[in-house]
C-alpha cells in the first residue's frame, strides 16, 4: 500500500472541514502517518470531539481550531494559531466546501456569494496565509 511509503513525522498539517466526512478521514490518515494535525470547522463541540478521536486513534496531537473559513480574520487566526502552537505548517488541505441544491434562478445572490466564499474564497484565504509560512521555510504542500 502506498501509505507505507509516506512518513509525515514532524510535519504539521491543517485540514479545513476536518471535523466530519472526507476532512475527518484525511486528518485521521495524516495523523496515522505521523503528522501533528490541526482540524478546522465551525462546529466547536463536534470539532473538539473529532480531535479527541483522531488523537486517540493515531497517538498524535490533534488540535481543534473553530474556524469560519468564509471569514478572512478567522482564516488568518487559524494559520497564525497553528504556527504559534507548533512553529510551522507543512501541509494545508483546503477541504471545506458545500453547496445549495436547486435551480439556479432560485438561488439568491446572497446564497451564491455564500457558496463562492465557502468553496473558492476560503481556499484562497487559507492558501495565502499558509503560503507565507511555507515560502519562508522553503517547503510545504497545499491540496485544494
mmCIF file of N, CA, C and O in Angstrom, residues 9 11-12 23 27-28 33 36 44 55 59 64-65 68 81 84 88 94-95 99 103 107 117 119 125 127 143:
data_model
loop_
_atom_site.group_PDB
_atom_site.id
_atom_site.type_symbol
_atom_site.label_atom_id
_atom_site.label_comp_id
_atom_site.label_asym_id
_atom_site.label_seq_id
_atom_site.Cartn_x
_atom_site.Cartn_y
_atom_site.Cartn_z
ATOM 1 N N UNK A 9 6.092 12.258 9.936
ATOM 2 C CA UNK A 9 6.659 12.552 11.246
ATOM 3 C C UNK A 9 7.273 13.949 11.243
ATOM 4 O O UNK A 9 7.958 14.340 10.304
ATOM 5 N N UNK A 11 5.796 16.666 10.781
ATOM 6 C CA UNK A 11 5.074 17.561 9.873
ATOM 7 C C UNK A 11 3.810 18.042 10.566
ATOM 8 O O UNK A 11 3.203 17.333 11.367
ATOM 9 N N UNK A 12 3.418 19.264 10.244
ATOM 10 C CA UNK A 12 2.192 19.856 10.788
ATOM 11 C C UNK A 12 1.230 20.071 9.630
ATOM 12 O O UNK A 12 1.571 20.733 8.649
ATOM 13 N N UNK A 23 -12.855 15.359 5.273
ATOM 14 C CA UNK A 23 -11.849 16.098 6.031
ATOM 15 C C UNK A 23 -11.390 15.341 7.264
ATOM 16 O O UNK A 23 -10.198 15.276 7.566
ATOM 17 N N UNK A 27 -7.653 13.937 7.880
ATOM 18 C CA UNK A 27 -6.901 14.306 9.086
ATOM 19 C C UNK A 27 -6.457 13.062 9.850
ATOM 20 O O UNK A 27 -5.309 12.978 10.309
ATOM 21 N N UNK A 28 -7.343 12.091 9.970
ATOM 22 C CA UNK A 28 -7.003 10.849 10.670
ATOM 23 C C UNK A 28 -5.871 10.122 9.959
ATOM 24 O O UNK A 28 -4.926 9.650 10.593
ATOM 25 N N UNK A 33 -0.093 8.663 9.789
ATOM 26 C CA UNK A 33 1.199 8.692 9.094
ATOM 27 C C UNK A 33 2.242 9.515 9.848
ATOM 28 O O UNK A 33 3.342 9.715 9.365
ATOM 29 N N UNK A 36 1.339 15.891 13.073
ATOM 30 C CA UNK A 36 0.562 16.661 14.021
ATOM 31 C C UNK A 36 -0.519 17.332 13.189
ATOM 32 O O UNK A 36 -0.219 17.914 12.144
ATOM 33 N N UNK A 44 -17.797 23.923 17.075
ATOM 34 C CA UNK A 44 -16.745 23.746 18.078
ATOM 35 C C UNK A 44 -16.858 22.428 18.840
ATOM 36 O O UNK A 44 -15.851 21.731 19.032
ATOM 37 N N UNK A 55 -6.745 11.925 17.910
ATOM 38 C CA UNK A 55 -5.596 11.761 18.800
ATOM 39 C C UNK A 55 -5.582 10.366 19.421
ATOM 40 O O UNK A 55 -4.534 9.716 19.484
ATOM 41 N N UNK A 59 -2.536 8.347 18.140
ATOM 42 C CA UNK A 59 -1.436 8.606 19.064
ATOM 43 C C UNK A 59 -0.721 9.919 18.781
ATOM 44 O O UNK A 59 0.310 10.214 19.392
ATOM 45 N N UNK A 64 -8.021 21.168 17.686
ATOM 46 C CA UNK A 64 -9.252 21.672 17.082
ATOM 47 C C UNK A 64 -9.245 23.191 17.148
ATOM 48 O O UNK A 64 -9.071 23.771 18.220
ATOM 49 N N UNK A 65 -9.423 23.839 15.996
ATOM 50 C CA UNK A 65 -9.481 25.303 15.948
ATOM 51 C C UNK A 65 -10.798 25.695 15.278
ATOM 52 O O UNK A 65 -10.914 25.621 14.053
ATOM 53 N N UNK A 68 -14.458 29.780 10.864
ATOM 54 C CA UNK A 68 -15.389 30.012 9.764
ATOM 55 C C UNK A 68 -14.530 30.385 8.563
ATOM 56 O O UNK A 68 -14.044 31.512 8.463
ATOM 57 N N UNK A 81 -2.543 30.651 14.622
ATOM 58 C CA UNK A 81 -2.562 29.837 15.839
ATOM 59 C C UNK A 81 -1.820 28.520 15.620
ATOM 60 O O UNK A 81 -1.163 28.012 16.537
ATOM 61 N N UNK A 84 1.853 29.484 15.805
ATOM 62 C CA UNK A 84 2.188 29.834 17.189
ATOM 63 C C UNK A 84 2.306 28.582 18.059
ATOM 64 O O UNK A 84 3.202 28.487 18.905
ATOM 65 N N UNK A 88 5.361 25.846 12.791
ATOM 66 C CA UNK A 88 5.445 25.661 11.342
ATOM 67 C C UNK A 88 4.107 25.170 10.806
ATOM 68 O O UNK A 88 3.233 24.782 11.562
ATOM 69 N N UNK A 94 -7.239 22.175 1.840
ATOM 70 C CA UNK A 94 -8.441 23.012 1.728
ATOM 71 C C UNK A 94 -9.610 22.103 1.372
ATOM 72 O O UNK A 94 -9.941 21.912 0.212
ATOM 73 N N UNK A 95 -10.221 21.532 2.390
ATOM 74 C CA UNK A 95 -11.277 20.549 2.207
ATOM 75 C C UNK A 95 -12.678 21.117 2.417
ATOM 76 O O UNK A 95 -13.638 20.581 1.884
ATOM 77 N N UNK A 99 -22.633 23.249 -0.918
ATOM 78 C CA UNK A 99 -23.437 23.927 -1.933
ATOM 79 C C UNK A 99 -24.883 23.997 -1.483
ATOM 80 O O UNK A 99 -25.256 23.427 -0.455
ATOM 81 N N UNK A 103 -32.687 24.906 -8.487
ATOM 82 C CA UNK A 103 -32.492 25.614 -9.755
ATOM 83 C C UNK A 103 -31.740 26.927 -9.542
ATOM 84 O O UNK A 103 -31.930 27.602 -8.525
ATOM 85 N N UNK A 107 -31.677 30.491 -6.494
ATOM 86 C CA UNK A 107 -30.597 30.808 -5.546
ATOM 87 C C UNK A 107 -30.394 32.320 -5.529
ATOM 88 O O UNK A 107 -29.993 32.906 -6.544
ATOM 89 N N UNK A 117 -17.891 31.921 -1.356
ATOM 90 C CA UNK A 117 -16.984 32.165 -0.232
ATOM 91 C C UNK A 117 -16.514 30.862 0.406
ATOM 92 O O UNK A 117 -15.347 30.727 0.767
ATOM 93 N N UNK A 119 -16.426 27.743 -1.022
ATOM 94 C CA UNK A 119 -15.705 26.837 -1.910
ATOM 95 C C UNK A 119 -14.474 27.435 -2.581
ATOM 96 O O UNK A 119 -13.552 26.690 -2.919
ATOM 97 N N UNK A 125 -7.954 32.320 0.809
ATOM 98 C CA UNK A 125 -7.515 32.925 2.075
ATOM 99 C C UNK A 125 -6.556 32.014 2.836
ATOM 100 O O UNK A 125 -5.493 32.459 3.285
ATOM 101 N N UNK A 127 -4.792 29.466 1.688
ATOM 102 C CA UNK A 127 -3.569 29.268 0.905
ATOM 103 C C UNK A 127 -2.653 30.478 1.016
ATOM 104 O O UNK A 127 -1.437 30.336 1.204
ATOM 105 N N UNK A 143 -3.144 21.220 -0.842
ATOM 106 C CA UNK A 143 -4.080 20.422 -1.634
ATOM 107 C C UNK A 143 -5.434 21.107 -1.597
ATOM 108 O O UNK A 143 -5.972 21.379 -0.524
#
